[in-house]
Amino acid sequence: MKQKFKVSYLKTTFIHGLVVTVLLLGLMLMIALSACKPYTVVTFAEATAIAKGGELDPKAFVETYWDKVVSTISDEGVDLTTILAAIEIDAANMATKVNLQQVADEYGLTTVGEAHAFMTKGQGKIMSMNTEKRQGTMEVKIENYDGPIKVNLWIGPKLPSDETSLRDSVGFITFGIFKEQTEYGKVNRELNKRVTSEILGDLYEQNLVGKTISFEGTFLIRTFNMPGDAIEVTEIVVTPVQLEIGE
């Protein structure tokens, strides 16, 4: 009887110890995972490509996330008059870096490259169109804004290679989800191609001066490598993802 009791006791003790060990390991794993934030969610195809050492397909990436890009800007974009009114411009068209940071904290975000990125929406009247260059723009007089900052919109047929506001403003297309800078840049180019093909089309060929316009889009104010405590802010250029031309 004593031998059976001893064996039973040892089995019970071993099981209890095993359960405690499993629970401790589970707790340690949860703590370790919680320290790995932020999480990156990828599709099965992307995960397979990464596992195989393949490159991310930028066209497929943009196809997957385009609707989310547009809806995020539509849902979270701040009225442009609100953003512009918060930028304090002096007589020399200078805004302090402190002020610009405050505006970005309130209405946008600041990238690792020290650019202030904004999602916005607005309406106004088209005052002029500049189509002398392939990176054409239109100047828009924004409704209820009489400040000194000129507002332009890209109209194509091309966007500048360094135009990254669409990628940088939405907040979920970050460098950390890509293996290298090259992929990050390729996704930006595909986003811009999507804008020129689906949003702008032949807009640059039309005479739209005097017409009303409503839009949703993004823009940047860059501060990187700019000396001093203030920078010149004479104009912004919006990359539109939605446009409506009126009469």
PDB file of C-alpha atoms in Angstrom, residues 9 13 22 36 39 45-46 53 62-64 79 84 99-100 139 150 157 165 176 178 188 201 205 210 216 227:
ATOM      1  CA  TYR A   9       1.855  10.833  -5.200  1.00  0.00           C
ATOM      2  CA  THR A  13       3.321  15.901  -8.260  1.00  0.00           C
ATOM      3  CA  VAL A  22       3.305  25.054 -19.296  1.00  0.00           C
ATOM      4  CA  CYS A  36       7.025  43.067 -30.351  1.00  0.00           C
ATOM      5  CA  TYR A  39       2.296  44.196 -35.440  1.00  0.00           C
ATOM      6  CA  ALA A  45       0.651  35.635 -50.712  1.00  0.00           C
ATOM      7  CA  GLU A  46       2.930  38.285 -49.195  1.00  0.00           C
ATOM      8  CA  GLY A  53      12.908  35.405 -50.241  1.00  0.00           C
ATOM      9  CA  VAL A  62      -1.436  48.969 -54.197  1.00  0.00           C
ATOM     10  CA  GLU A  63      -4.291  46.941 -55.676  1.00  0.00           C
ATOM     11  CA  THR A  64      -4.853  45.375 -52.256  1.00  0.00           C
ATOM     12  CA  ASP A  79     -10.902  70.351 -43.610  1.00  0.00           C
ATOM     13  CA  LEU A  84      -4.164  76.331 -43.017  1.00  0.00           C
ATOM     14  CA  ASN A  99       4.178  75.770 -34.871  1.00  0.00           C
ATOM     15  CA  LEU A 100       4.335  73.337 -37.775  1.00  0.00           C
ATOM     16  CA  GLU A 139      -4.399  76.828 -58.241  1.00  0.00           C
ATOM     17  CA  LYS A 150      -1.471  79.316 -51.974  1.00  0.00           C
ATOM     18  CA  PRO A 157      -0.095  63.867 -66.489  1.00  0.00           C
ATOM     19  CA  SER A 165       2.379  62.475 -49.488  1.00  0.00           C
ATOM     20  CA  GLY A 176       8.931  48.912 -41.437  1.00  0.00           C
ATOM     21  CA  PHE A 178       9.073  46.443 -46.352  1.00  0.00           C
ATOM     22  CA  ASN A 188       5.056  55.035 -53.797  1.00  0.00           C
ATOM     23  CA  GLY A 201      -6.908  61.176 -66.332  1.00  0.00           C
ATOM     24  CA  GLU A 205      -5.932  68.929 -71.084  1.00  0.00           C
ATOM     25  CA  GLY A 210     -13.471  79.479 -63.147  1.00  0.00           C
ATOM     26  CA  GLU A 216      -9.956  64.881 -50.929  1.00  0.00           C
ATOM     27  CA  PRO A 227      18.329  75.345 -41.097  1.00  0.00           C
TER      28      PRO A 227
END
